[in-house]
Short mmCIF file of C-alpha atoms in Angstrom, two decimals:
data_model
loop_
_atom_site.label_atom_id
_atom_site.label_comp_id
_atom_site.label_asym_id
_atom_site.label_seq_id
_atom_site.Cartn_x
_atom_site.Cartn_y
_atom_site.Cartn_z
CA MET A 213 4.01 -24.28 1.73
CA LYS A 214 6.23 -21.77 3.52
CA PRO A 215 5.82 -17.98 3.20
CA ARG A 216 9.01 -17.55 1.15
CA THR A 217 7.94 -20.18 -1.36
CA ALA A 218 4.52 -18.56 -1.54
CA ALA A 219 6.12 -15.14 -2.10
CA VAL A 220 8.08 -16.40 -5.11
CA LEU A 221 5.03 -18.15 -6.59
CA ILE A 222 2.91 -15.01 -6.19
CA LEU A 223 5.57 -12.82 -7.81
CA ASN A 224 5.81 -15.37 -10.65
CA ARG A 225 2.06 -15.29 -11.14
CA LEU A 226 1.77 -11.51 -11.00
CA ASN A 227 4.62 -10.89 -13.46
CA ASN A 228 4.05 -7.21 -14.36
CA ASN A 229 0.40 -7.11 -13.25
CA LEU A 230 1.26 -5.97 -9.72
CA GLN A 231 -2.10 -4.33 -9.00
CA ASN A 232 -3.49 -7.72 -7.99
CA CYS A 233 -0.84 -8.45 -5.34
CA ASP A 234 -3.08 -7.82 -2.30
CA ARG A 235 -5.72 -10.15 -3.70
CA GLU A 236 -3.13 -12.86 -4.35
CA ILE A 237 -1.61 -12.50 -0.88
CA ASP A 238 -5.03 -12.91 0.72
CA ARG A 239 -5.92 -15.88 -1.48
CA ILE A 240 -2.70 -17.81 -0.82
CA ALA A 241 -2.69 -17.00 2.91
CA ARG A 242 -6.22 -18.39 3.24
CA GLN A 243 -5.49 -21.38 1.02
CA GLU A 244 -2.40 -22.34 3.04
CA ASN A 245 -4.01 -21.43 6.37
CA PHE A 246 -1.03 -19.25 7.29
CA SER A 247 -0.65 -18.04 10.85
CA HIS A 248 -0.74 -14.28 11.44
CA SER A 249 3.08 -14.12 11.60
CA ASP A 250 3.50 -16.13 8.37
CA ARG A 251 0.91 -14.00 6.61
CA GLN A 252 2.72 -10.86 7.77
CA LEU A 253 6.06 -12.21 6.52
CA LEU A 254 4.50 -13.05 3.15
CA HIS A 255 3.03 -9.55 2.91
CA ASN A 256 6.31 -7.88 3.92
CA ILE A 257 8.39 -9.85 1.42
CA ILE A 258 6.12 -9.23 -1.57
CA LYS A 259 5.52 -5.55 -0.82
CA GLY A 260 9.20 -5.06 -0.01
CA VAL A 261 10.40 -6.67 -3.24
CA ILE A 262 7.98 -4.56 -5.30
CA GLN A 263 8.90 -1.38 -3.39
CA ASN A 264 12.64 -1.91 -3.94
CA LEU A 265 12.58 -3.76 -7.26
CA SER A 266 15.06 -1.63 -9.25
CA TYR A 267 17.52 -1.51 -6.35
CA ILE A 268 17.29 -5.28 -5.77
CA ASP A 269 17.85 -6.00 -9.47
CA PHE A 270 20.86 -3.67 -9.36
CA LEU A 271 22.28 -5.70 -6.44
CA ILE A 272 21.70 -8.93 -8.35
CA SER A 273 23.61 -7.51 -11.33
CA LEU A 274 26.64 -6.86 -9.11
CA THR A 275 26.87 -10.55 -8.21
CA TYR A 276 25.29 -12.37 -11.14
CA LYS A 277 27.46 -11.20 -14.02
CA LYS A 278 25.17 -12.37 -16.83
CA ASN A 279 22.12 -10.53 -18.17
CA ILE A 280 19.42 -10.94 -15.51
CA LYS A 281 16.72 -10.29 -18.13
CA LYS A 282 17.52 -13.72 -19.57
CA LEU A 283 16.87 -15.49 -16.27
CA GLU A 284 13.68 -17.51 -15.93
CA ARG A 285 11.08 -15.60 -13.96
CA ALA A 286 11.12 -18.07 -11.05
CA VAL A 287 14.92 -17.92 -10.74
CA LEU A 288 14.97 -14.12 -10.81
CA ASN A 289 12.21 -13.90 -8.20
CA LEU A 290 14.04 -16.36 -5.94
CA MET A 291 17.07 -14.06 -6.07
CA ARG A 292 14.89 -11.03 -5.37
CA VAL A 293 13.19 -12.64 -2.38
CA GLY A 294 16.51 -13.80 -0.92
CA ILE A 295 18.24 -10.44 -1.38
CA TYR A 296 15.32 -8.49 0.06
CA GLN A 297 15.36 -10.62 3.20
CA ALA A 298 19.12 -10.48 3.69
CA MET A 299 19.82 -6.86 2.82
CA LEU A 300 16.63 -4.89 3.42
CA LEU A 301 14.38 -6.88 5.75
CA LYS A 302 17.42 -7.52 7.97
CA ILE A 303 16.68 -11.21 8.44
CA PRO A 304 19.94 -12.95 9.49
CA SER A 305 21.89 -13.82 6.35
CA TYR A 306 22.17 -17.54 7.13
CA ALA A 307 18.39 -17.81 7.57
CA ALA A 308 17.62 -15.84 4.40
CA VAL A 309 20.04 -17.98 2.36
CA PHE A 310 18.88 -21.32 3.79
CA GLU A 311 15.15 -20.64 3.41
CA THR A 312 15.51 -19.25 -0.12
CA VAL A 313 17.65 -22.18 -1.22
CA GLU A 314 15.03 -24.57 0.19
CA ALA A 315 12.35 -22.67 -1.73
CA ALA A 316 14.46 -23.01 -4.90
CA LYS A 317 14.60 -26.80 -4.44
CA GLU A 318 10.82 -26.91 -4.03
CA ILE A 319 9.98 -24.60 -6.94
CA CYS A 320 12.77 -25.41 -9.40
CA ASN A 321 15.57 -27.96 -8.96
CA LEU A 322 18.93 -28.60 -7.29
CA GLU A 323 20.92 -26.76 -9.97
CA VAL A 324 18.89 -23.60 -9.47
CA ALA A 325 19.25 -24.00 -5.70
CA LYS A 326 23.05 -24.05 -6.12
CA LEU A 327 22.90 -20.88 -8.24
CA ILE A 328 20.72 -19.11 -5.66
CA ASN A 329 23.11 -20.18 -2.90
CA ALA A 330 26.11 -18.82 -4.84
CA VAL A 331 24.44 -15.46 -5.53
CA LEU A 332 23.19 -14.94 -1.98
CA ARG A 333 26.53 -15.87 -0.41
CA ASN A 334 28.42 -13.35 -2.53
CA LEU A 335 26.35 -10.22 -2.09
CA PRO A 336 28.22 -6.89 -2.30
CA ASP A 337 29.00 -4.89 0.82
CA ARG A 338 27.92 -1.29 1.35
CA THR A 339 31.21 0.14 0.05
CA GLN A 340 30.95 -1.74 -3.23
CA ILE A 341 27.29 -0.79 -3.63
CA GLU A 342 28.04 2.91 -3.10
CA ARG A 343 30.97 2.76 -5.51
CA GLU A 344 28.88 1.17 -8.27
CA LEU A 345 25.96 3.55 -7.70
CA SER A 346 28.29 6.56 -7.94
CA ARG A 347 29.27 5.51 -11.47
CA LEU A 348 25.71 6.00 -12.72
CA PRO A 349 24.35 9.33 -14.06
CA GLU A 350 22.56 11.20 -11.27
CA ILE A 351 18.96 10.60 -12.40
CA LYS A 352 19.69 6.94 -13.07
CA ARG A 353 21.41 6.57 -9.69
CA LEU A 354 18.48 8.06 -7.77
CA SER A 355 15.97 6.00 -9.76
CA VAL A 356 17.86 2.80 -9.01
CA GLU A 357 18.61 3.57 -5.37
CA TYR A 358 14.99 4.45 -4.57
CA SER A 359 13.31 2.24 -7.20
CA HIS A 360 11.33 4.99 -8.91
CA PRO A 361 10.92 5.50 -12.68
CA GLU A 362 13.46 7.86 -14.21
CA TRP A 363 10.73 10.06 -15.71
CA LEU A 364 9.17 10.60 -12.28
CA THR A 365 12.51 11.28 -10.60
CA THR A 366 13.30 13.84 -13.31
CA LYS A 367 9.88 15.46 -12.96
CA TRP A 368 10.16 15.82 -9.19
CA ILE A 369 13.66 17.30 -9.34
CA GLN A 370 12.45 19.86 -11.89
CA GLN A 371 9.32 20.59 -9.86
CA PHE A 372 10.64 20.57 -6.28
CA GLY A 373 14.41 20.80 -6.55
CA LYS A 374 16.91 18.05 -5.83
CA GLU A 375 16.79 18.05 -2.01
CA GLU A 376 12.99 17.93 -1.74
CA ALA A 377 12.79 15.32 -4.51
CA ILE A 378 15.20 13.05 -2.62
CA GLU A 379 13.15 13.49 0.57
CA LEU A 380 10.05 12.47 -1.37
CA LEU A 381 11.82 9.43 -2.81
CA ARG A 382 12.93 8.41 0.68
CA PHE A 383 9.46 8.93 2.11
CA ASN A 384 7.94 6.70 -0.57
CA ASN A 385 10.30 3.92 0.49
CA SER A 386 9.34 4.14 4.16
CA VAL A 387 6.88 1.81 5.86
CA TYR A 388 3.33 3.07 5.42
CA HIS A 389 1.26 3.45 8.59
CA PRO A 390 -2.44 3.93 7.82
CA THR A 391 -4.45 6.68 9.46
CA PHE A 392 -7.79 5.73 10.99
CA ARG A 393 -10.87 7.95 11.25
CA HIS A 394 -13.33 7.63 14.11
CA ASN A 395 -16.92 7.19 12.90
CA PRO A 396 -19.20 9.15 15.27
CA ALA A 397 -22.31 7.82 13.48
CA VAL A 398 -21.55 4.41 15.02
CA ILE A 399 -19.79 5.00 18.35
CA SER A 400 -18.60 7.81 20.62
CA TRP A 401 -14.92 8.73 20.66
CA GLU A 402 -14.66 8.03 24.39
CA LYS A 403 -16.05 4.51 23.94
CA LEU A 404 -13.79 3.84 20.96
CA LYS A 405 -10.70 4.94 22.91
CA GLU A 406 -11.71 2.64 25.73
CA MET A 407 -12.03 -0.31 23.34
CA LEU A 408 -8.66 0.45 21.73
CA LEU A 409 -6.97 0.46 25.13
CA GLU A 410 -8.64 -2.85 26.00
CA GLN A 411 -7.02 -4.28 22.86
CA ASP A 412 -3.61 -2.90 23.96
CA LEU A 413 -3.59 -0.56 20.96
CA ASN A 414 -1.69 2.63 21.71
CA ILE A 415 -2.79 5.58 19.61
CA LYS A 416 -1.61 9.02 18.58
CA GLU A 417 -4.58 11.18 17.69
CA THR A 418 -5.31 14.34 15.70
CA HIS A 419 -8.54 16.30 16.05
CA LEU A 420 -9.78 18.06 12.92
CA ASN A 421 -13.19 19.61 12.17
CA GLY A 422 -14.87 17.62 14.92
CA PHE A 423 -13.39 14.29 13.80
CA HIS A 424 -10.70 12.23 15.48
CA PHE A 425 -7.97 10.74 13.27
CA PHE A 426 -5.35 8.46 14.76
CA HIS A 427 -2.40 6.15 14.20
CA THR A 428 -1.83 2.99 16.16
CA ASP A 429 1.31 1.02 16.96
CA ASN A 430 -0.30 -2.15 15.59
CA PRO A 431 -2.51 -1.37 12.57
CA ALA A 432 -2.60 -5.01 11.45
CA ARG A 433 -4.24 -6.05 14.72
CA LEU A 434 -6.76 -3.23 14.50
CA LEU A 435 -7.67 -4.13 10.91
CA LYS A 436 -8.43 -7.70 12.03
CA SER A 437 -10.42 -6.66 15.10
CA ASN A 438 -14.18 -6.28 15.54
CA ILE A 439 -13.51 -2.59 16.15
CA PHE A 440 -12.67 -2.20 12.47
CA LYS A 441 -15.03 -4.88 11.15
CA ASN A 442 -17.94 -3.05 12.79
CA ARG A 443 -16.61 0.24 11.33
CA PHE A 444 -16.18 1.99 14.64
CA CYS A 445 -13.29 3.44 12.64
CA SER A 446 -12.31 3.55 8.96
CA VAL A 447 -9.02 3.93 7.13
CA GLN A 448 -8.64 7.49 5.85
CA ASP A 449 -5.54 9.64 5.54
CA LEU A 450 -5.83 13.30 6.49
CA SER A 451 -4.98 14.23 2.90
CA GLN A 452 -8.12 12.37 1.79
CA ALA A 453 -10.27 14.14 4.37
CA LEU A 454 -9.09 17.69 3.64
CA PRO A 455 -11.01 18.05 0.32
CA VAL A 456 -14.23 17.30 2.21
CA PHE A 457 -13.48 19.96 4.82
CA LEU A 458 -12.62 22.44 2.05
CA LEU A 459 -15.93 21.59 0.34
CA ASN A 460 -17.58 22.70 3.59
CA PRO A 461 -20.94 20.94 3.16
CA ALA A 462 -23.78 22.61 5.04
CA GLU A 463 -27.21 21.74 6.42
CA ASN A 464 -29.96 21.09 3.84
CA GLU A 465 -27.52 21.07 0.91
CA THR A 466 -27.34 18.47 -1.84
CA VAL A 467 -23.81 17.26 -2.60
CA LEU A 468 -22.53 15.12 -5.47
CA ASP A 469 -19.42 12.98 -5.00
CA CYS A 470 -18.60 12.25 -8.64
CA CYS A 471 -16.03 9.44 -8.27
CA ALA A 472 -17.20 8.16 -4.91
CA GLY A 473 -16.01 4.55 -4.61
CA PRO A 474 -14.90 3.01 -2.33
CA GLY A 475 -16.49 5.71 -0.16
CA GLY A 476 -14.09 7.39 2.25
CA LYS A 477 -15.06 10.94 1.30
CA THR A 478 -18.75 10.13 0.81
CA THR A 479 -19.09 8.63 4.29
CA LEU A 480 -17.20 11.56 5.80
CA ILE A 481 -19.59 14.06 4.15
CA ALA A 482 -22.60 12.05 5.32
CA GLN A 483 -21.34 12.06 8.93
CA LEU A 484 -20.08 15.65 8.90
CA VAL A 485 -23.58 17.00 8.21
CA ARG A 486 -26.45 14.66 9.04
CA ASN A 487 -29.23 16.77 7.49
CA ILE A 488 -27.78 16.60 3.98
CA LYS A 489 -28.44 14.71 0.75
CA VAL A 490 -25.42 13.02 -0.84
CA TYR A 491 -25.37 11.52 -4.32
CA ALA A 492 -22.48 9.06 -4.52
CA ASN A 493 -21.64 8.33 -8.14
CA ASP A 494 -19.11 5.95 -9.64
CA ILE A 495 -18.80 4.29 -13.02
CA SER A 496 -17.42 1.11 -11.42
CA LEU A 497 -19.95 -1.40 -10.09
CA ARG A 498 -17.26 -3.05 -7.95
CA ARG A 499 -16.41 0.22 -6.21
CA LEU A 500 -20.09 1.03 -5.71
CA THR A 501 -20.59 -2.39 -4.12
CA LEU A 502 -17.80 -1.61 -1.65
CA LEU A 503 -19.40 1.76 -0.92
CA LYS A 504 -22.83 0.17 -0.40
CA ASN A 505 -21.31 -2.14 2.20
CA GLU A 506 -19.64 0.81 3.97
CA LEU A 507 -22.94 2.70 4.15
CA LYS A 508 -24.63 -0.34 5.66
CA LEU A 509 -21.91 -0.78 8.30
CA LEU A 510 -22.03 2.93 9.16
CA LYS A 511 -25.85 2.99 9.20
CA LEU A 512 -25.92 6.05 6.93
CA LYS A 513 -29.28 6.75 5.29
CA ASN A 514 -28.61 10.10 3.62
CA VAL A 515 -26.65 8.74 0.63
CA GLU A 516 -28.05 7.66 -2.74
CA LEU A 517 -25.86 5.60 -5.08
CA LEU A 518 -25.62 6.38 -8.80
CA LYS A 519 -23.78 4.49 -11.55
CA LEU A 520 -23.28 7.10 -14.26
CA ASP A 521 -20.53 8.41 -16.50
CA ALA A 522 -19.90 11.78 -14.84
CA ALA A 523 -18.48 13.25 -18.05
CA LYS A 524 -21.66 12.58 -20.05
CA SER A 525 -24.61 12.19 -17.70
CA ARG A 526 -27.14 14.61 -16.26
CA PHE A 527 -27.46 14.76 -12.49
CA PRO A 528 -30.21 16.00 -10.16
CA ARG A 529 -29.99 19.58 -8.88
CA ILE A 530 -26.97 19.90 -6.59
CA ASP A 531 -25.34 22.61 -4.48
CA LYS A 532 -21.75 21.35 -4.36
CA VAL A 533 -19.65 18.84 -6.29
CA LEU A 534 -16.62 16.86 -5.14
CA ILE A 535 -14.50 15.31 -7.89
CA ASP A 536 -11.61 13.07 -6.89
CA ALA A 537 -11.04 11.84 -10.42
CA PRO A 538 -8.77 8.89 -11.30
CA CYS A 539 -5.20 10.13 -11.79
CA THR A 540 -1.59 8.94 -11.93
CA ALA A 541 -1.72 8.46 -8.13
CA THR A 542 1.97 9.33 -7.76
CA GLY A 543 1.09 10.98 -4.46
CA THR A 544 0.05 7.61 -3.02
CA ILE A 545 3.16 5.57 -3.88
CA VAL A 546 4.10 5.14 -0.22
CA LYS A 547 0.95 3.09 0.44
CA ASN A 548 0.42 1.69 -3.07
CA VAL A 549 3.89 0.36 -3.84
CA ASP A 550 2.66 -1.53 -6.89
CA ILE A 551 1.85 1.61 -8.93
CA ARG A 552 5.49 2.64 -9.31
#
C-alpha cells in the first residue's frame, strides 16, 4: 500500500472522529512497514487535509458542481488528498494527479478514477479562487480560507480585533515546530548539546529559570533518536512551562498538580526543586500511565501519583496547587489540528 492510498483509508476510517488520527497513522505505518519518508508523507497529507479541510472542500466545490455532501466518503477523501498535494503541499501537479488516480483505482473503481482525474485536472487558479472567496460574507470567507469554525472566527475578531484575529488564523495554519526541554535530572546541558551536534541536529535555544528550551531543524529525527527515548529532553512548549515558573515552587513545599497527565508540568516541578513533594493527580488512568512512564525515564522519586476526582476528593495537606484543567484547547490548534 502506498502512502496516498493509506491516507485516504485512514480519513475514511476516522470520519469525524479525528482525535484518533495519530494513533491510526502509527498503526498503518507499522502495519505497512513504511520507510521514514513514506511515513512522513502519510503524516503530512492527513494532518494537512484536516488542517485545511474547509478550504479544500471549497476548492472542490469550484470544480465539482454537484453537492459534495452527497459524495461517498472515499470519493470525497480522494479529492481532498489530491487537492491538498497539488495546491498546498506543492507536489508537482502531474504526480499528485497520477498517484491519486491510482489510489482511486485501488480503493474504488475505474469510474471513480476518471472522476478524480477530471476534478484534479480542472482545479481553479488563484484569480478564480480569490474572486469566489470575495463573494462570501467576511466571517464566512475567513472561516473558509483558514479552515476555522465561524463561531471561533467571530469570537476572535470580537476579542482581538480583525487584524490580530487574522494573524492568529494564519499562525494556526502554519507548520508546528515542537519545543524541547532539557532534563537536567538525566543529563547535563553541555553533554546534551554535544549529542545533538553528533546527530547533526542544529538547535536554537532559550534559557529560562535555569532550564534550556530549544527548537531543532529536524524534530522528527530527534523524536526517533535515543536522545529523546532516554528522555534527555522532553517536548514542552514555553507556554506550558510558564505556569510552573509562576507557581514558584520552593524547597520543602508540597505541591499538587490537579490534572497532571501526561506529566510535562509535573516533571518540570519535580526537577525545578529537588527537595519537594509533588502529588500528581489525574482522573484518567491512561494519562497517569503515561506520567508513570515519564517519571521512570526521568528517574524522579519525589512524585506520588493519585487517581482522584479533583472536584470532589480530599487531598493531603498542600502548600500550592496547579490546575491545568481540560478546556476548549483553542490555544493549541496549531499543534492539534484535529480539534478545530
